[in-house]
Short mmCIF file of C-alpha atoms in Angstrom, two decimals:
data_model
loop_
_atom_site.label_atom_id
_atom_site.label_comp_id
_atom_site.label_asym_id
_atom_site.label_seq_id
_atom_site.Cartn_x
_atom_site.Cartn_y
_atom_site.Cartn_z
CA MET X 1 0.24 0.08 0.11
CA LYS X 2 2.66 2.46 0.70
CA ARG X 3 4.39 1.67 -2.73
CA ILE X 4 1.68 2.41 -4.35
CA PHE X 5 0.61 5.91 -2.64
CA LEU X 6 4.64 6.98 -3.67
CA PHE X 7 3.98 6.28 -7.59
CA SER X 8 1.07 7.95 -6.94
CA ALA X 9 1.97 11.34 -5.26
CA VAL X 10 5.40 11.02 -7.96
CA GLY X 11 2.76 10.86 -10.46
CA LEU X 12 0.61 13.61 -9.56
CA MET X 13 4.16 15.63 -9.40
CA VAL X 14 5.54 14.80 -12.86
CA SER X 15 1.94 15.66 -13.99
CA ALA X 16 1.74 18.74 -12.06
CA PHE X 17 5.63 19.75 -13.23
CA THR X 18 4.80 19.15 -16.29
CA SER X 19 1.37 21.31 -17.56
CA CYS X 20 4.03 24.47 -15.51
CA VAL X 21 6.24 23.63 -18.11
CA VAL X 22 4.54 23.79 -21.22
CA MET X 23 3.22 27.08 -22.58
CA SER X 24 0.68 27.29 -25.14
CA PRO X 25 2.24 28.97 -28.80
CA LYS X 26 -0.25 32.62 -28.03
CA LYS X 27 1.11 33.05 -24.46
CA TYR X 28 4.99 32.61 -25.57
CA LYS X 29 4.31 34.49 -28.52
CA ALA X 30 3.11 37.31 -25.89
CA LEU X 31 6.22 36.97 -24.06
CA LEU X 32 8.14 37.69 -26.57
CA ALA X 33 6.34 40.70 -27.79
CA ASN X 34 7.03 41.13 -23.92
CA ARG X 35 10.53 41.09 -24.08
CA ASP X 36 11.15 42.91 -27.24
CA SER X 37 9.12 45.32 -25.94
CA LEU X 38 11.09 45.77 -22.74
CA ASN X 39 13.84 46.58 -24.40
CA THR X 40 13.05 48.58 -26.95
CA ASP X 41 12.22 50.47 -23.93
CA LEU X 42 15.24 49.69 -22.40
CA GLY X 43 16.97 51.12 -25.65
CA SER X 44 15.09 53.90 -25.40
CA ALA X 45 16.32 55.12 -22.03
CA ARG X 46 19.91 54.12 -22.32
CA ASN X 47 19.24 56.69 -25.20
CA SER X 48 17.28 59.38 -22.98
CA ASN X 49 19.80 59.06 -20.90
CA GLU X 50 22.84 59.73 -22.48
CA SER X 51 21.19 63.15 -24.96
CA LEU X 52 20.40 64.12 -21.01
CA GLU X 53 24.34 64.27 -19.71
CA LYS X 54 25.15 65.85 -22.63
CA THR X 55 22.64 68.61 -22.16
CA ILE X 56 24.11 68.28 -18.19
CA GLY X 57 27.72 69.00 -19.93
CA ARG X 58 26.70 71.29 -21.38
CA LEU X 59 24.26 73.62 -19.06
CA LYS X 60 27.45 73.07 -16.78
CA GLN X 61 29.65 74.38 -19.11
CA ASP X 62 26.82 77.28 -20.08
CA THR X 63 26.84 78.06 -16.44
CA ALA X 64 30.23 77.89 -16.47
CA ASP X 65 31.28 80.55 -18.76
CA LEU X 66 28.28 82.39 -17.51
CA TYR X 67 30.13 82.64 -14.00
CA GLY X 68 32.86 83.80 -16.11
CA LYS X 69 30.98 86.68 -17.59
CA LEU X 70 29.63 87.45 -14.42
CA ASN X 71 33.05 87.84 -12.67
CA GLU X 72 34.28 89.85 -15.79
CA LEU X 73 30.84 92.33 -15.44
CA GLY X 74 31.92 92.51 -11.27
CA GLY X 75 35.24 93.80 -12.49
CA LYS X 76 33.87 96.17 -14.67
CA TYR X 77 31.67 97.56 -12.95
CA LYS X 78 34.43 97.81 -9.95
CA ASP X 79 35.99 99.70 -12.34
CA VAL X 80 33.15 101.85 -13.74
CA ASP X 81 32.10 102.64 -10.49
CA GLY X 82 35.72 104.16 -8.96
CA LYS X 83 35.57 106.06 -12.09
CA TYR X 84 33.05 107.02 -11.88
CA LYS X 85 33.41 108.20 -8.26
CA THR X 86 36.58 110.01 -9.13
CA LEU X 87 34.97 111.82 -11.39
CA LYS X 88 32.21 112.86 -9.05
CA SER X 89 34.89 114.17 -6.96
CA ASN X 90 36.61 116.65 -9.94
CA SER X 91 33.52 117.37 -10.79
CA SER X 92 32.66 118.59 -7.11
CA SER X 93 36.15 120.07 -7.23
CA ALA X 94 35.78 121.39 -10.95
CA ILE X 95 32.45 122.97 -9.72
CA SER X 96 33.98 124.72 -7.21
CA LYS X 97 36.14 126.63 -9.43
CA LEU X 98 33.79 126.79 -12.17
CA SER X 99 31.76 128.62 -8.86
CA ASP X 100 34.59 130.82 -7.87
CA ASP X 101 35.16 132.24 -11.18
CA LEU X 102 31.62 133.17 -11.63
CA LYS X 103 32.11 135.09 -8.64
CA LYS X 104 35.10 136.89 -9.98
CA ARG X 105 33.19 137.81 -13.43
CA GLU X 106 30.03 138.98 -11.68
CA GLN X 107 32.45 141.35 -9.07
CA ARG X 108 34.60 142.40 -12.44
CA LEU X 109 31.38 142.94 -14.62
CA LYS X 110 29.94 144.83 -11.41
CA GLU X 111 33.29 146.69 -11.10
CA VAL X 112 32.86 147.45 -15.14
CA GLU X 113 29.26 148.15 -14.91
CA ASP X 114 30.33 150.73 -11.79
CA VAL X 115 32.75 152.60 -14.41
CA LEU X 116 30.63 152.80 -17.46
CA ARG X 117 28.03 154.34 -15.01
CA LYS X 118 30.77 157.04 -14.14
CA ARG X 119 32.08 157.38 -18.16
CA ASP X 120 28.30 158.56 -18.99
CA GLU X 121 27.59 160.20 -15.80
CA ALA X 122 30.51 162.37 -16.98
CA THR X 123 30.31 162.46 -19.86
CA ASN X 124 26.26 164.27 -19.78
CA GLN X 125 27.68 166.58 -17.74
CA LEU X 126 30.20 167.71 -19.72
CA LYS X 127 27.64 167.81 -22.84
CA GLU X 128 25.28 170.55 -19.87
CA LYS X 129 28.51 172.32 -19.68
CA LEU X 130 29.43 171.90 -22.64
CA GLN X 131 25.54 173.76 -23.68
CA GLN X 132 25.56 176.11 -21.55
CA ALA X 133 28.94 177.29 -22.74
CA LEU X 134 27.40 177.28 -26.14
CA LEU X 135 24.78 178.59 -25.67
CA GLY X 136 24.82 181.31 -28.04
CA PHE X 137 26.32 180.13 -30.71
CA THR X 138 23.71 177.60 -31.42
CA LYS X 139 21.66 179.54 -34.03
CA SER X 140 24.54 180.23 -36.33
CA GLY X 141 24.53 176.24 -36.48
CA LEU X 142 26.17 174.58 -33.47
CA THR X 143 25.47 171.66 -31.82
CA VAL X 144 25.56 169.30 -28.74
CA GLU X 145 24.38 166.00 -28.59
CA MET X 146 25.87 162.77 -27.15
CA LYS X 147 25.82 159.62 -29.01
CA ASP X 148 27.31 156.11 -27.20
CA GLY X 149 29.00 157.78 -24.67
CA LYS X 150 30.79 160.27 -26.76
CA VAL X 151 29.41 164.23 -27.34
CA TYR X 152 29.47 165.56 -30.48
CA VAL X 153 29.84 169.22 -30.95
CA SER X 154 29.00 169.35 -34.57
CA LEU X 155 29.41 173.47 -35.42
CA MET X 156 28.32 174.65 -39.69
CA ASP X 157 31.02 175.78 -42.15
CA LYS X 158 29.39 178.87 -41.65
CA LEU X 159 30.25 179.48 -38.58
CA LEU X 160 34.04 179.33 -38.62
CA PHE X 161 34.66 179.69 -41.50
CA PRO X 162 34.22 181.84 -45.12
CA SER X 163 32.78 179.88 -48.29
CA GLY X 164 36.17 177.48 -49.86
CA SER X 165 38.50 178.76 -46.84
CA ILE X 166 40.35 176.89 -44.04
CA VAL X 167 41.08 180.28 -41.99
CA ILE X 168 38.77 180.55 -39.36
CA ASP X 169 36.57 183.90 -39.03
CA GLU X 170 36.27 185.73 -35.84
CA LYS X 171 32.70 184.74 -35.38
CA GLY X 172 34.26 180.80 -34.77
CA LYS X 173 37.14 181.97 -32.38
CA GLN X 174 34.91 183.60 -30.22
CA ALA X 175 32.76 179.42 -30.23
CA LEU X 176 36.63 177.51 -30.19
CA THR X 177 37.44 179.69 -27.48
CA GLN X 178 33.91 178.75 -25.43
CA LEU X 179 34.56 175.53 -26.35
CA ALA X 180 38.25 175.24 -24.91
CA LYS X 181 37.30 176.72 -21.92
CA VAL X 182 35.17 173.77 -20.93
CA LEU X 183 37.91 171.01 -22.54
CA LYS X 184 40.32 172.34 -20.56
CA GLU X 185 38.72 171.94 -17.36
CA GLN X 186 38.21 168.09 -18.42
CA PRO X 187 41.85 167.13 -18.96
CA ASP X 188 40.58 163.55 -19.18
CA ILE X 189 38.73 164.41 -22.09
CA ILE X 190 39.83 163.18 -25.57
CA ILE X 191 39.73 165.17 -28.60
CA ALA X 192 39.16 164.42 -32.10
CA VAL X 193 38.42 166.52 -34.71
CA GLU X 194 36.83 166.45 -37.83
CA GLY X 195 36.62 168.08 -40.98
CA HIS X 196 33.74 166.78 -43.22
CA THR X 197 31.91 168.02 -46.70
CA ASP X 198 29.28 168.15 -49.37
CA SER X 199 29.81 166.43 -52.47
CA GLN X 200 30.25 168.88 -54.68
CA LYS X 201 33.29 169.15 -56.16
CA ILE X 202 35.90 171.62 -55.48
CA ASN X 203 37.19 174.52 -57.82
CA ASN X 204 39.67 176.98 -58.13
CA LEU X 205 41.31 176.85 -54.37
CA GLY X 206 44.96 176.83 -55.64
CA GLN X 207 46.17 173.86 -53.36
CA ILE X 208 43.10 172.61 -52.35
CA LYS X 209 42.48 169.84 -54.55
CA ASP X 210 39.56 168.27 -53.59
CA ASN X 211 37.44 167.64 -50.05
CA TRP X 212 39.09 165.33 -48.69
CA ASP X 213 42.04 168.11 -48.71
CA LEU X 214 39.74 171.11 -47.45
CA SER X 215 38.54 169.02 -44.53
CA VAL X 216 41.52 167.64 -43.60
CA LEU X 217 43.06 171.73 -43.44
CA ARG X 218 39.78 172.65 -41.82
CA SER X 219 39.55 170.48 -39.45
CA THR X 220 43.88 171.26 -38.79
CA SER X 221 43.33 174.73 -38.51
CA VAL X 222 40.88 174.17 -35.59
CA VAL X 223 43.32 171.76 -33.56
CA ARG X 224 46.20 174.05 -34.67
CA PHE X 225 43.26 177.34 -33.26
CA LEU X 226 42.79 175.29 -29.88
CA THR X 227 46.43 174.34 -29.33
CA GLU X 228 48.49 177.44 -29.77
CA ASN X 229 46.23 180.33 -29.57
CA GLU X 230 43.64 178.01 -26.32
CA LYS X 231 47.14 175.81 -24.94
CA VAL X 232 44.65 172.93 -24.94
CA PRO X 233 47.91 170.08 -24.67
CA GLY X 234 48.64 169.29 -28.43
CA VAL X 235 48.26 165.01 -27.00
CA ARG X 236 45.11 165.01 -26.08
CA LEU X 237 43.42 165.66 -29.69
CA THR X 238 43.80 164.65 -33.28
CA ALA X 239 42.50 165.33 -36.34
CA THR X 240 41.58 163.73 -39.76
CA GLY X 241 39.05 164.44 -42.12
CA LYS X 242 36.48 162.37 -43.55
CA GLY X 243 35.17 164.40 -46.64
CA GLU X 244 32.26 163.77 -48.31
CA PHE X 245 31.88 160.53 -46.72
CA GLN X 246 30.17 160.90 -43.28
CA PRO X 247 26.98 163.59 -44.48
CA LEU X 248 23.65 163.78 -42.64
CA GLU X 249 21.15 164.65 -44.72
CA SER X 250 20.59 164.24 -48.94
CA ASN X 251 23.47 166.57 -51.01
CA SER X 252 20.48 166.49 -53.42
CA SER X 253 19.16 170.30 -51.36
CA ALA X 254 21.42 173.31 -50.89
CA ASP X 255 19.95 173.06 -46.77
CA GLY X 256 21.56 169.74 -46.53
CA ARG X 257 24.30 170.76 -48.47
CA SER X 258 24.91 173.22 -45.34
CA ARG X 259 24.74 170.54 -43.50
CA ASN X 260 26.95 168.41 -44.21
CA ARG X 261 30.20 170.54 -44.31
CA ARG X 262 30.90 170.77 -40.60
CA ILE X 263 33.56 169.68 -37.50
CA GLU X 264 32.55 167.95 -35.67
CA VAL X 265 34.53 167.72 -32.08
CA VAL X 266 34.19 164.65 -30.75
CA LEU X 267 35.16 164.36 -26.57
CA SER X 268 35.94 160.47 -25.22
CA PRO X 269 36.11 160.26 -22.08
CA LYS X 270 39.39 157.99 -21.35
CA LEU X 271 38.67 154.76 -20.17
CA ASP X 272 41.90 153.01 -18.63
CA GLU X 273 40.05 152.44 -16.06
CA LEU X 274 38.08 149.81 -17.77
CA TYR X 275 40.12 148.93 -19.97
CA ASN X 276 42.56 146.97 -17.20
CA LEU X 277 39.26 145.27 -15.75
CA ILE X 278 38.81 143.98 -19.24
CA LYS X 279 42.21 143.07 -19.19
CA GLN X 280 42.07 141.25 -16.02
#
């Protein structure tokens, strides 16, 4: 009985083992397909892993490059920041210097303005004195004007000279004598005597060839009278001839030509103080 039972048990075990090892073709094919799929996924995973490793390598290189550029920019920033601080310091010094220069210029400008104001005041006083001194000759064609900081004493030729002459007549000498009294009281006044003519041609006046000659000779006659007769220092006087080229009015009328024939005594205050300020 024991042997029969043992053989039966072995048979059952063999039968069971045989049933486990043997599988259907369908399952076998499915198993192979599953294996192939796993192999494919494994290859894809390996490829993805290699690609990922390459990407990580590039990212590490890019990160290293960025750190390098960041360090370079940091160095440049420090350099720029240093230059900015230096420039700011220099700018502050420059601004301070500029401010000092502006204050000096303002002070000098104020001094120049004061000199000009004093000059204008003195010139205006001179004009008033001349108008009072020469009041008796205004009807004879004498005028006193102030232009551009200068006083112009204009004497028509009929007040000083006979027609076509360069010799001063008695009435002209009286007017110049009154003028000289004021000039001698003003030693800081520079005196320019200008001769002017009309545009009419000169005829039969001997050594006087043209209006240039006539204007110059008349101005020198006035200067000679002021220096020799009235003792006005010659160093203060200048004689010039302007000819017909600075008319007051048109030469187309007799009245206009009469006004153009004149002696102008131009009185200018000395500006040494002003020039010295400007040079500084």
